[in-house]
Amino acid sequence: MIFEAVSVIPEVFDPYLDASVLGRARRAGVFEFAAHDLREWTHDRHRTVDDAPFGGGQGMLMKPEPIFEAVEDLSARGTARPHVVFFSPCGAPFDERAAERLSHEERLLFVCGRYEGMDERVYALADEVLSVGDYVLTGGELAALVVIDAVARLLPGALGDDMSAVDESFSPSGLLEYAQYTRPASFRGVGVPEVLLSGDHGRVDAWRRQSSVERTARWRPDLLVGAELTDEERELARRVRAERTGEGAGDGSPLQ
């Protein structure tokens, strides 16, 4: 897969993408990445990418001309047209399902905004617009890195154990991942659940499923909506929520 980003600060990407798991995957050829300086598509002496908004207001907006030229130029390069992604608070929430879907694209191009935002006309270039959360960032670079990280780790060969991405939170069951422990078996008086020391893989699998349901009910009960749970698991989730909130799961609860 090929990841690309258009940004006014393209140098921020490589330090992260060259480190740790993603760095190893990148060096192994699991994915390629290129950052493009938006100022390459400007034509004035000052390489201007922003201007004051019509109608007044604080801050500066990114101009449409460089962005249109950048996306059109980059789209014409190579054999595969990129899937173009913009970031905006009005975009669709980015989640694991979106990451899985994007992992099947051959080439992704992220356009990273800055300042007070971008001229509204540039969104005509987008194949999709995403939001990584209901908060404001100073630019789209961090959002692009979030998406690249989530997508890249789903690519074959990205993780040391290709099953590592299967059992994690949100995938494929949609529940949170089960609790995990490592040595020492006892730490400050708190021991590891006996079943994990038993060597009985069947019991371990059953415990992990129960732990996944319990953790989801405790921390993210919204994820239980539409989850495929047995009657016993749904009752377990109700008990966990009742213990946490001090009351039962009444009408309208995600556990219903």
Coordinates of N, CA and C in Angstrom, one line a residue:
M1 N 0.8 -1.2 0.0 CA 0.0 0.0 0.0 C 0.9 1.2 0.0
I2 N 0.4 2.3 -0.6 CA 1.1 3.6 -0.7 C 0.3 4.6 0.1
F3 N 0.9 5.2 1.1 CA 0.3 6.3 1.8 C 1.0 7.6 1.4
E4 N 0.2 8.7 1.2 CA 0.8 10.0 0.9 C 0.1 11.0 1.6
A5 N 0.8 12.1 1.9 CA 0.2 13.2 2.6 C 0.6 14.5 2.0
V6 N -0.3 15.5 1.9 CA 0.0 16.8 1.5 C -0.1 17.7 2.7
S7 N 0.9 18.5 3.0 CA 1.0 19.2 4.2 C 1.9 20.4 4.1
V8 N 1.7 21.4 4.9 CA 2.7 22.6 4.9 C 3.8 22.3 5.9
I9 N 3.7 21.2 6.6 CA 4.9 20.8 7.5 C 5.1 19.3 7.3
P10 N 5.5 18.9 6.1 CA 5.7 17.5 5.8 C 6.8 16.8 6.6
E11 N 7.6 17.5 7.3 CA 8.7 16.9 8.0 C 8.2 16.2 9.3
V12 N 7.0 16.4 9.7 CA 6.5 15.9 11.0 C 6.2 14.4 10.9
F13 N 6.1 13.8 9.7 CA 5.6 12.4 9.5 C 6.7 11.4 9.8
D14 N 7.9 11.6 9.2 CA 8.9 10.5 9.2 C 9.4 10.1 10.6
P15 N 9.5 11.0 11.5 CA 10.0 10.5 12.9 C 9.1 9.4 13.4
Y16 N 7.8 9.6 13.2 CA 6.9 8.6 13.8 C 6.8 7.3 12.9
L17 N 6.8 7.5 11.6 CA 6.6 6.4 10.7 C 7.9 5.6 10.5
D18 N 9.0 6.1 11.0 CA 10.3 5.4 10.9 C 10.6 4.6 12.2
A19 N 9.7 4.7 13.2 CA 10.0 4.2 14.5 C 9.2 2.9 14.7
S20 N 9.7 2.0 15.6 CA 9.0 0.9 16.1 C 8.4 0.0 15.1
V21 N 7.2 -0.4 15.3 CA 6.5 -1.4 14.5 C 6.3 -0.9 13.1
L22 N 5.8 0.4 13.0 CA 5.6 0.9 11.6 C 6.9 1.1 10.9
G23 N 7.9 1.5 11.6 CA 9.2 1.7 11.0 C 9.7 0.4 10.4
R24 N 9.6 -0.7 11.1 CA 10.0 -2.0 10.6 C 9.2 -2.4 9.4
A25 N 7.9 -2.2 9.5 CA 7.0 -2.6 8.4 C 7.3 -1.7 7.1
R26 N 7.6 -0.5 7.3 CA 8.0 0.4 6.2 C 9.3 -0.1 5.6
R27 N 10.3 -0.4 6.4 CA 11.5 -0.8 5.8 C 11.4 -2.2 5.1
A28 N 10.5 -3.0 5.6 CA 10.2 -4.3 5.0 C 9.4 -4.2 3.7
G29 N 8.9 -3.0 3.4 CA 8.2 -2.9 2.2 C 6.7 -3.2 2.3
V30 N 6.2 -3.3 3.5 CA 4.8 -3.6 3.7 C 4.0 -2.4 3.2
F31 N 4.5 -1.2 3.4 CA 3.8 0.0 2.9 C 4.9 1.1 2.5
E32 N 4.5 2.0 1.7 CA 5.4 3.1 1.3 C 4.7 4.4 1.8
F33 N 5.5 5.4 2.0 CA 5.0 6.7 2.5 C 5.7 7.8 1.8
A34 N 5.0 8.9 1.4 CA 5.6 10.1 0.9 C 4.9 11.3 1.4
A35 N 5.6 12.3 1.9 CA 4.9 13.5 2.3 C 5.3 14.6 1.3
H36 N 4.3 15.4 0.9 CA 4.5 16.4 -0.1 C 4.2 17.8 0.5
D37 N 5.1 18.7 0.2 CA 5.0 20.1 0.7 C 4.0 20.8 -0.2
L38 N 2.9 21.3 0.4 CA 1.9 22.0 -0.3 C 2.4 23.2 -1.1
R39 N 3.5 23.8 -0.5 CA 4.0 25.0 -1.1 C 4.7 24.7 -2.5
E40 N 4.9 23.5 -2.8 CA 5.4 23.1 -4.1 C 4.4 23.5 -5.2
W41 N 3.2 23.7 -4.9 CA 2.1 24.0 -5.9 C 1.7 25.5 -5.7
T42 N 2.5 26.3 -5.2 CA 2.3 27.8 -5.2 C 3.1 28.4 -6.3
H43 N 2.7 29.7 -6.6 CA 3.4 30.3 -7.8 C 3.8 31.8 -7.5
D44 N 3.7 32.2 -6.2 CA 4.2 33.5 -5.9 C 5.5 33.4 -5.1
R45 N 6.1 34.6 -5.0 CA 7.5 34.6 -4.4 C 7.4 34.1 -2.9
H46 N 6.4 34.4 -2.2 CA 6.3 34.0 -0.8 C 5.7 32.6 -0.6
R47 N 5.4 31.9 -1.7 CA 4.8 30.5 -1.6 C 3.6 30.5 -0.7
T48 N 2.6 31.4 -1.0 CA 1.5 31.6 -0.1 C 0.5 30.5 -0.2
V49 N 0.0 29.9 0.9 CA -1.0 28.9 0.9 C -2.2 29.3 1.7
D50 N -2.3 30.5 2.2 CA -3.4 30.9 3.0 C -3.8 32.4 2.7
D51 N -5.0 32.7 3.1 CA -5.5 34.1 2.9 C -6.6 34.4 3.9
A52 N -7.0 35.7 4.0 CA -8.0 36.0 4.9 C -9.4 35.6 4.4
P53 N -10.3 35.2 5.3 CA -11.6 34.7 4.8 C -12.5 35.8 4.4
F54 N -13.3 35.6 3.4 CA -14.3 36.6 3.0 C -15.4 36.7 4.1
G55 N -15.9 37.9 4.3 CA -16.8 38.1 5.4 C -16.2 38.4 6.7
G56 N -14.9 38.4 6.8 CA -14.2 38.7 8.0 C -14.1 37.5 8.9
G57 N -13.6 37.7 10.1 CA -13.4 36.6 11.0 C -11.9 36.4 11.4
Q58 N -11.6 35.7 12.4 CA -10.3 35.5 12.9 C -9.6 34.4 12.1
G59 N -8.2 34.6 12.0 CA -7.4 33.6 11.4 C -7.4 33.6 9.9
M60 N -6.7 32.6 9.3 CA -6.5 32.6 7.9 C -7.0 31.2 7.4
L61 N -7.5 31.2 6.1 CA -7.9 30.0 5.5 C -7.0 29.5 4.4
M62 N -6.9 28.2 4.3 CA -6.0 27.7 3.2 C -6.7 27.9 1.9
K63 N -5.9 28.4 0.9 CA -6.4 28.8 -0.4 C -6.7 27.5 -1.2
P64 N -7.7 27.6 -2.1 CA -8.1 26.4 -2.9 C -7.1 26.1 -4.0
E65 N -6.4 27.1 -4.6 CA -5.6 26.8 -5.8 C -4.5 25.8 -5.5
P66 N -3.6 26.0 -4.5 CA -2.6 25.0 -4.3 C -3.1 23.6 -4.0
I67 N -4.2 23.5 -3.3 CA -4.7 22.2 -2.9 C -5.3 21.5 -4.2
F68 N -6.0 22.2 -5.0 CA -6.5 21.6 -6.2 C -5.3 21.1 -7.1
E69 N -4.3 22.0 -7.3 CA -3.2 21.6 -8.1 C -2.4 20.4 -7.5
A70 N -2.3 20.4 -6.2 CA -1.5 19.3 -5.6 C -2.3 18.0 -5.8
V71 N -3.6 17.9 -5.5 CA -4.3 16.7 -5.6 C -4.4 16.3 -7.1
E72 N -4.6 17.2 -8.0 CA -4.7 16.8 -9.4 C -3.4 16.3 -9.9
D73 N -2.3 17.0 -9.5 CA -1.0 16.6 -10.0 C -0.6 15.2 -9.4
L74 N -0.8 15.0 -8.1 CA -0.5 13.7 -7.5 C -1.4 12.6 -8.0
S75 N -2.6 12.9 -8.3 CA -3.5 11.9 -8.8 C -3.1 11.4 -10.2
A76 N -2.5 12.2 -10.9 CA -2.1 11.9 -12.3 C -0.8 11.0 -12.3
R77 N -0.1 11.0 -11.2 CA 1.2 10.2 -11.1 C 0.9 8.8 -10.7
G78 N 1.7 7.9 -11.2 CA 1.6 6.5 -10.8 C 0.5 5.8 -11.6
T79 N 0.3 4.5 -11.3 CA -0.6 3.7 -12.1 C -2.0 3.7 -11.4
A80 N -2.1 3.9 -10.1 CA -3.3 3.9 -9.4 C -3.7 5.3 -8.9
R81 N -4.9 5.7 -9.2 CA -5.4 7.0 -8.7 C -5.6 6.8 -7.2
P82 N -5.2 7.8 -6.4 CA -5.3 7.7 -4.9 C -6.7 7.9 -4.5
H83 N -7.0 7.2 -3.3 CA -8.3 7.5 -2.6 C -8.0 8.7 -1.7
V84 N -8.7 9.8 -2.0 CA -8.3 11.1 -1.4 C -9.1 11.3 -0.1
V85 N -8.4 11.6 1.0 CA -9.1 11.7 2.3 C -8.8 13.1 2.9
F86 N -9.8 13.8 3.3 CA -9.7 15.1 4.0 C -10.2 14.9 5.4
F87 N -9.8 15.8 6.3 CA -10.2 15.7 7.7 C -11.0 17.0 8.1
S88 N -12.1 16.7 8.8 CA -12.9 17.9 9.2 C -13.8 17.4 10.3
P89 N -14.2 18.3 11.2 CA -15.2 18.0 12.3 C -16.5 17.5 11.7
C90 N -16.8 17.8 10.5 CA -18.1 17.4 9.9 C -17.9 16.0 9.2
G91 N -16.7 15.4 9.3 CA -16.5 14.1 8.6 C -17.1 13.0 9.4
A92 N -17.1 11.8 8.7 CA -17.6 10.6 9.3 C -16.6 10.2 10.4
P93 N -17.1 9.7 11.5 CA -16.2 9.2 12.6 C -15.3 8.1 12.1
F94 N -14.0 8.2 12.4 CA -13.0 7.2 12.0 C -13.0 6.1 13.1
D95 N -13.2 4.9 12.7 CA -13.2 3.8 13.6 C -12.5 2.5 13.0
E96 N -12.6 1.4 13.7 CA -11.9 0.2 13.2 C -12.5 -0.3 11.9
R97 N -13.7 -0.1 11.7 CA -14.4 -0.6 10.5 C -13.9 0.3 9.3
A98 N -13.7 1.6 9.5 CA -13.2 2.4 8.5 C -11.7 2.1 8.2
A99 N -10.9 1.7 9.2 CA -9.6 1.3 9.0 C -9.5 0.1 8.2
E100 N -10.4 -0.9 8.5 CA -10.4 -2.1 7.7 C -10.7 -1.9 6.3
R101 N -11.7 -1.0 6.1 CA -12.1 -0.7 4.7 C -11.0 0.0 3.9
L102 N -10.3 0.9 4.6 CA -9.2 1.7 3.9 C -8.0 0.8 3.7
S103 N -7.9 -0.3 4.5 CA -6.7 -1.2 4.3 C -6.7 -1.9 3.0
H104 N -7.9 -1.9 2.3 CA -8.0 -2.6 1.0 C -7.7 -1.6 -0.2
E105 N -7.5 -0.3 0.1 CA -7.2 0.6 -1.0 C -5.7 0.4 -1.4
E106 N -5.4 0.7 -2.6 CA -4.0 0.5 -3.1 C -3.2 1.8 -2.8
R107 N -3.8 2.9 -2.7 CA -3.1 4.2 -2.5 C -4.0 5.2 -1.8
L108 N -3.6 5.7 -0.7 CA -4.3 6.7 0.1 C -3.6 8.0 0.1
L109 N -4.3 9.1 -0.2 CA -3.7 10.5 -0.2 C -4.5 11.3 0.9
F110 N -3.8 11.7 1.9 CA -4.3 12.6 3.0 C -4.0 14.0 2.7
V111 N -5.0 14.9 2.7 CA -4.8 16.3 2.6 C -5.0 16.9 4.0
C112 N -3.9 17.5 4.5 CA -3.9 18.0 5.9 C -4.1 19.5 5.9
G113 N -5.2 19.9 6.6 CA -5.5 21.3 6.7 C -4.7 21.9 7.9
R114 N -4.7 23.3 7.9 CA -4.0 24.0 8.9 C -4.7 25.3 9.1
Y115 N -4.3 26.2 10.0 CA -4.8 27.5 10.3 C -6.3 27.3 10.7
E116 N -7.2 28.2 10.2 CA -8.6 28.1 10.6 C -9.4 27.2 9.8
G117 N -8.7 26.5 8.9 CA -9.4 25.5 8.0 C -9.1 25.8 6.5
M118 N -9.9 25.2 5.7 CA -9.7 25.3 4.2 C -10.9 25.9 3.5
D119 N -10.6 26.5 2.4 CA -11.7 27.0 1.6 C -12.7 25.8 1.3
E120 N -14.0 26.0 1.5 CA -14.9 25.0 1.3 C -14.9 24.3 0.0
R121 N -14.5 25.0 -1.0 CA -14.5 24.4 -2.4 C -13.6 23.2 -2.5
V122 N -12.5 23.1 -1.7 CA -11.6 22.0 -1.9 C -12.2 20.6 -1.5
Y123 N -13.3 20.6 -0.8 CA -13.8 19.3 -0.4 C -14.4 18.6 -1.6
A124 N -14.6 19.3 -2.7 CA -15.0 18.6 -3.9 C -14.0 17.6 -4.4
L125 N -12.8 17.7 -3.9 CA -11.7 16.8 -4.3 C -11.7 15.5 -3.5
A126 N -12.4 15.5 -2.4 CA -12.4 14.4 -1.5 C -13.2 13.2 -1.9
D127 N -12.6 12.0 -1.8 CA -13.4 10.8 -1.9 C -14.1 10.5 -0.6
E128 N -13.6 10.9 0.5 CA -14.3 10.9 1.8 C -13.6 11.9 2.7
V129 N -14.5 12.3 3.7 CA -14.0 13.2 4.8 C -14.2 12.5 6.1
L130 N -13.1 12.5 6.9 CA -13.1 11.8 8.2 C -12.9 12.7 9.3
S131 N -13.4 12.3 10.5 CA -13.1 13.0 11.8 C -12.5 12.0 12.7
V132 N -11.4 12.3 13.4 CA -10.8 11.4 14.4 C -11.3 11.7 15.8
G133 N -12.3 12.6 16.0 CA -12.8 12.9 17.3 C -13.4 14.3 17.4
D134 N -14.2 14.5 18.4 CA -14.9 15.7 18.6 C -14.1 16.7 19.4
Y135 N -13.0 17.1 18.8 CA -12.1 18.1 19.4 C -11.3 18.7 18.3
V136 N -10.6 19.8 18.6 CA -9.9 20.6 17.6 C -8.4 20.4 17.6
L137 N -7.8 20.1 16.5 CA -6.4 20.0 16.4 C -5.9 21.2 15.6
T138 N -4.6 21.4 15.8 CA -4.0 22.6 15.0 C -3.8 22.2 13.6
G139 N -3.8 21.0 13.2 CA -3.7 20.6 11.8 C -4.1 19.2 11.6
G140 N -4.1 18.8 10.3 CA -4.6 17.4 10.0 C -3.5 16.4 10.0
E141 N -2.2 16.8 10.3 CA -1.1 15.9 10.3 C -1.3 14.8 11.3
L142 N -1.7 15.1 12.6 CA -1.9 14.1 13.6 C -3.0 13.2 13.2
A143 N -4.1 13.7 12.6 CA -5.2 12.9 12.2 C -4.7 11.9 11.1
A144 N -3.9 12.4 10.2 CA -3.4 11.5 9.2 C -2.6 10.4 9.7
L145 N -1.7 10.7 10.7 CA -0.9 9.7 11.4 C -1.8 8.7 12.1
V146 N -2.8 9.1 12.7 CA -3.7 8.2 13.4 C -4.3 7.2 12.4
V147 N -4.8 7.7 11.3 CA -5.4 6.8 10.3 C -4.3 5.9 9.7
I148 N -3.1 6.4 9.4 CA -2.1 5.6 8.8 C -1.7 4.5 9.8
D149 N -1.5 4.8 11.1 CA -1.2 3.8 12.1 C -2.2 2.7 12.1
A150 N -3.5 3.1 12.2 CA -4.6 2.1 12.3 C -4.7 1.3 11.1
V151 N -4.5 1.8 9.9 CA -4.6 1.1 8.7 C -3.4 0.2 8.4
A152 N -2.2 0.8 8.6 CA -1.0 0.0 8.3 C -0.8 -1.2 9.1
R153 N -1.2 -1.2 10.4 CA -1.1 -2.4 11.2 C -2.0 -3.5 10.8
L154 N -3.0 -3.2 9.9 CA -3.9 -4.3 9.4 C -3.3 -5.0 8.2
L155 N -2.2 -4.4 7.6 CA -1.7 -4.9 6.4 C -0.9 -6.2 6.7
P156 N -1.0 -7.2 5.8 CA -0.2 -8.4 6.0 C 1.2 -8.2 6.2
G157 N 1.8 -8.7 7.2 CA 3.2 -8.6 7.5 C 3.6 -7.4 8.3
A158 N 2.6 -6.5 8.7 CA 3.0 -5.3 9.4 C 3.3 -5.7 10.9
L159 N 2.6 -6.6 11.5 CA 2.8 -7.0 12.8 C 3.6 -8.3 12.9
G160 N 4.4 -8.5 13.9 CA 5.2 -9.7 14.0 C 4.3 -11.0 14.0
D161 N 3.1 -10.9 14.6 CA 2.2 -12.0 14.6 C 0.9 -11.5 13.9
D162 N 0.6 -12.0 12.7 CA -0.5 -11.5 12.0 C -1.9 -11.6 12.7
M163 N -1.9 -12.5 13.7 CA -3.1 -12.7 14.5 C -3.2 -11.6 15.6
S164 N -2.2 -10.8 15.8 CA -2.2 -9.7 16.8 C -3.3 -8.8 16.6
A165 N -3.7 -8.4 15.3 CA -4.7 -7.5 15.1 C -6.1 -8.1 15.1
V166 N -6.2 -9.4 15.2 CA -7.5 -10.0 15.1 C -8.2 -10.0 16.5
D167 N -7.5 -10.2 17.6 CA -8.1 -10.3 18.9 C -8.2 -9.0 19.6
E168 N -7.8 -7.9 19.0 CA -7.7 -6.6 19.7 C -9.1 -5.9 19.7
S169 N -9.2 -4.9 20.5 CA -10.4 -4.2 20.7 C -11.0 -3.8 19.4
F170 N -12.4 -3.9 19.3 CA -13.2 -3.5 18.1 C -13.1 -4.5 17.0
S171 N -12.2 -5.4 17.0 CA -12.1 -6.3 15.8 C -11.8 -7.7 16.2
P172 N -12.6 -8.7 15.7 CA -13.7 -8.6 14.8 C -15.1 -8.5 15.5
S173 N -15.1 -8.8 16.8 CA -16.3 -8.9 17.5 C -17.0 -7.5 17.8
G174 N -16.2 -6.5 17.8 CA -16.7 -5.2 18.1 C -16.6 -4.9 19.6
L175 N -16.1 -5.9 20.4 CA -16.0 -5.7 21.8 C -14.6 -5.2 22.2
L176 N -14.4 -4.8 23.4 CA -13.0 -4.4 23.8 C -12.2 -5.7 24.0
E177 N -10.9 -5.6 23.9 CA -10.1 -6.8 24.1 C -10.1 -7.2 25.6
Y178 N -9.9 -8.5 25.8 CA -9.9 -9.1 27.1 C -8.7 -8.6 27.9
A179 N -8.8 -8.7 29.2 CA -7.7 -8.3 30.1 C -6.5 -9.2 29.9
Q180 N -5.3 -8.6 30.0 CA -4.1 -9.4 29.8 C -3.1 -9.2 31.0
Y181 N -2.3 -10.2 31.2 CA -1.3 -10.2 32.3 C 0.0 -10.8 31.9
T182 N 1.1 -10.4 32.5 CA 2.4 -11.0 32.3 C 3.1 -11.1 33.6
R183 N 4.4 -11.6 33.6 CA 5.1 -11.8 34.9 C 5.3 -10.5 35.6
P184 N 5.3 -10.5 37.0 CA 5.2 -11.6 37.9 C 3.8 -12.1 38.0
A185 N 3.6 -13.3 38.5 CA 2.3 -13.9 38.6 C 1.5 -13.2 39.8
S186 N 2.3 -12.7 40.7 CA 1.7 -11.9 41.8 C 2.4 -10.6 42.0
F187 N 1.7 -9.5 42.0 CA 2.3 -8.2 42.2 C 1.6 -7.4 43.2
R188 N 2.2 -7.0 44.2 CA 1.6 -6.2 45.3 C 0.3 -6.8 45.8
G189 N 0.3 -8.1 45.9 CA -0.8 -8.8 46.5 C -1.9 -9.1 45.5
V190 N -1.7 -8.7 44.3 CA -2.7 -9.0 43.2 C -2.2 -10.1 42.3
G191 N -2.9 -11.2 42.2 CA -2.5 -12.3 41.4 C -3.1 -12.3 40.0
V192 N -2.5 -13.1 39.2 CA -3.0 -13.4 37.8 C -4.2 -14.4 38.0
P193 N -5.3 -14.2 37.2 CA -6.3 -15.2 37.3 C -5.8 -16.6 37.1
E194 N -6.2 -17.6 37.9 CA -5.7 -18.9 37.9 C -5.8 -19.6 36.6
V195 N -6.9 -19.3 35.9 CA -7.2 -20.0 34.6 C -6.1 -19.7 33.6
L196 N -5.5 -18.5 33.6 CA -4.4 -18.2 32.7 C -3.1 -19.0 32.9
L197 N -3.0 -19.6 34.1 CA -1.8 -20.4 34.4 C -2.1 -21.9 34.3
S198 N -3.3 -22.2 33.9 CA -3.7 -23.6 33.9 C -3.2 -24.4 32.7
G199 N -2.9 -23.7 31.6 CA -2.5 -24.4 30.4 C -3.6 -25.1 29.6
D200 N -4.8 -24.8 30.1 CA -6.0 -25.4 29.4 C -6.5 -24.3 28.5
H201 N -6.3 -24.5 27.2 CA -6.6 -23.5 26.2 C -8.1 -23.3 26.0
G202 N -8.9 -24.3 26.2 CA -10.3 -24.1 26.1 C -10.8 -23.2 27.2
R203 N -10.4 -23.5 28.5 CA -10.8 -22.6 29.6 C -10.3 -21.2 29.4
V204 N -9.0 -21.1 28.9 CA -8.5 -19.7 28.7 C -9.3 -19.0 27.7
D205 N -9.7 -19.6 26.6 CA -10.5 -19.0 25.5 C -11.9 -18.5 26.1
A206 N -12.5 -19.4 26.9 CA -13.8 -19.0 27.5 C -13.6 -17.9 28.5
W207 N -12.5 -17.8 29.3 CA -12.3 -16.7 30.2 C -12.0 -15.4 29.5
R208 N -11.3 -15.5 28.4 CA -11.0 -14.3 27.6 C -12.3 -13.7 27.0
R209 N -13.2 -14.6 26.5 CA -14.5 -14.1 26.0 C -15.3 -13.4 27.1
Q210 N -15.3 -14.0 28.3 CA -16.0 -13.4 29.4 C -15.4 -12.1 29.8
S211 N -14.1 -12.0 29.8 CA -13.4 -10.8 30.2 C -13.7 -9.7 29.2
S212 N -13.7 -10.1 27.9 CA -14.0 -9.1 26.9 C -15.4 -8.5 27.1
V213 N -16.4 -9.3 27.4 CA -17.8 -8.8 27.6 C -17.8 -7.9 28.9
E214 N -17.1 -8.4 30.0 CA -17.1 -7.6 31.2 C -16.4 -6.2 31.0
R215 N -15.3 -6.2 30.3 CA -14.6 -4.9 30.1 C -15.4 -4.0 29.2
T216 N -16.1 -4.5 28.2 CA -16.9 -3.7 27.4 C -18.1 -3.1 28.1
A217 N -18.7 -3.9 28.9 CA -19.9 -3.5 29.7 C -19.4 -2.4 30.7
R218 N -18.2 -2.5 31.2 CA -17.7 -1.6 32.3 C -17.3 -0.3 31.6
W219 N -16.6 -0.3 30.5 CA -16.0 0.9 30.0 C -16.6 1.5 28.8
R220 N -17.2 0.6 27.9 CA -17.8 1.1 26.7 C -19.1 0.3 26.4
P221 N -20.1 0.5 27.2 CA -21.4 -0.2 27.0 C -22.0 0.1 25.7
D222 N -21.7 1.3 25.1 CA -22.3 1.6 23.8 C -21.9 0.6 22.7
L223 N -20.8 0.0 22.9 CA -20.3 -1.0 21.9 C -21.1 -2.3 21.9
L224 N -21.9 -2.5 23.0 CA -22.8 -3.7 23.1 C -24.0 -3.6 22.2
V225 N -24.3 -2.4 21.7 CA -25.4 -2.3 20.8 C -25.1 -3.1 19.5
G226 N -25.9 -4.0 19.2 CA -25.7 -4.8 18.0 C -24.7 -5.9 18.1
A227 N -24.0 -6.0 19.3 CA -23.1 -7.1 19.5 C -23.8 -8.5 19.6
E228 N -23.1 -9.5 19.1 CA -23.7 -10.8 19.1 C -23.3 -11.5 20.5
L229 N -24.2 -11.4 21.4 CA -24.0 -12.0 22.7 C -25.0 -13.1 23.0
T230 N -24.6 -14.1 23.8 CA -25.5 -15.1 24.3 C -26.3 -14.5 25.4
D231 N -27.4 -15.2 25.8 CA -28.2 -14.7 26.9 C -27.4 -14.6 28.1
E232 N -26.5 -15.6 28.4 CA -25.7 -15.5 29.6 C -24.7 -14.3 29.5
E233 N -24.2 -14.0 28.4 CA -23.3 -12.9 28.3 C -24.0 -11.6 28.4
R234 N -25.2 -11.5 27.9 CA -26.0 -10.3 28.1 C -26.3 -10.0 29.6
E235 N -26.6 -11.1 30.2 CA -26.9 -11.0 31.7 C -25.7 -10.6 32.4
L236 N -24.5 -11.2 32.1 CA -23.3 -10.8 32.7 C -23.0 -9.3 32.5
A237 N -23.3 -8.8 31.3 CA -23.1 -7.4 31.0 C -24.0 -6.5 31.9
R238 N -25.2 -6.9 32.1 CA -26.2 -6.2 32.9 C -25.7 -6.1 34.3
R239 N -25.2 -7.3 34.8 CA -24.7 -7.3 36.2 C -23.5 -6.3 36.4
V240 N -22.6 -6.4 35.4 CA -21.4 -5.5 35.5 C -21.8 -4.0 35.5
R241 N -22.7 -3.7 34.7 CA -23.2 -2.3 34.6 C -23.9 -1.9 35.9
A242 N -24.7 -2.8 36.4 CA -25.4 -2.5 37.7 C -24.4 -2.3 38.8
E243 N -23.4 -3.1 38.9 CA -22.3 -3.0 39.9 C -21.6 -1.6 39.8
R244 N -21.4 -1.2 38.5 CA -20.6 0.0 38.3 C -21.5 1.3 38.6
T245 N -22.7 1.2 38.2 CA -23.6 2.4 38.3 C -24.4 2.4 39.6
G246 N -24.5 1.2 40.2 CA -25.3 1.2 41.5 C -26.7 1.0 41.2
E247 N -27.1 0.7 39.9 CA -28.5 0.5 39.6 C -28.6 -0.5 38.4
G248 N -29.7 -1.0 38.2 CA -30.0 -1.9 37.1 C -29.9 -1.2 35.7
A249 N -29.8 -2.1 34.7 CA -29.9 -1.6 33.3 C -31.3 -1.5 32.9
G250 N -31.9 -0.3 33.0 CA -33.4 -0.2 32.7 C -33.6 0.0 31.3
D251 N -34.8 0.4 31.0 CA -35.2 0.6 29.6 C -34.3 1.6 28.9
G252 N -33.9 1.3 27.7 CA -33.1 2.3 26.9 C -31.6 2.0 27.1
S253 N -31.3 1.1 28.0 CA -29.8 0.7 28.2 C -29.3 0.0 26.9
P254 N -28.0 0.3 26.6 CA -27.4 -0.4 25.5 C -27.4 -1.9 25.7
L255 N -27.6 -2.4 26.9 CA -27.6 -3.8 27.2 C -28.9 -4.5 26.9
Q256 N -29.9 -3.7 26.6 CA -31.2 -4.3 26.3 C -31.2 -5.0 25.0

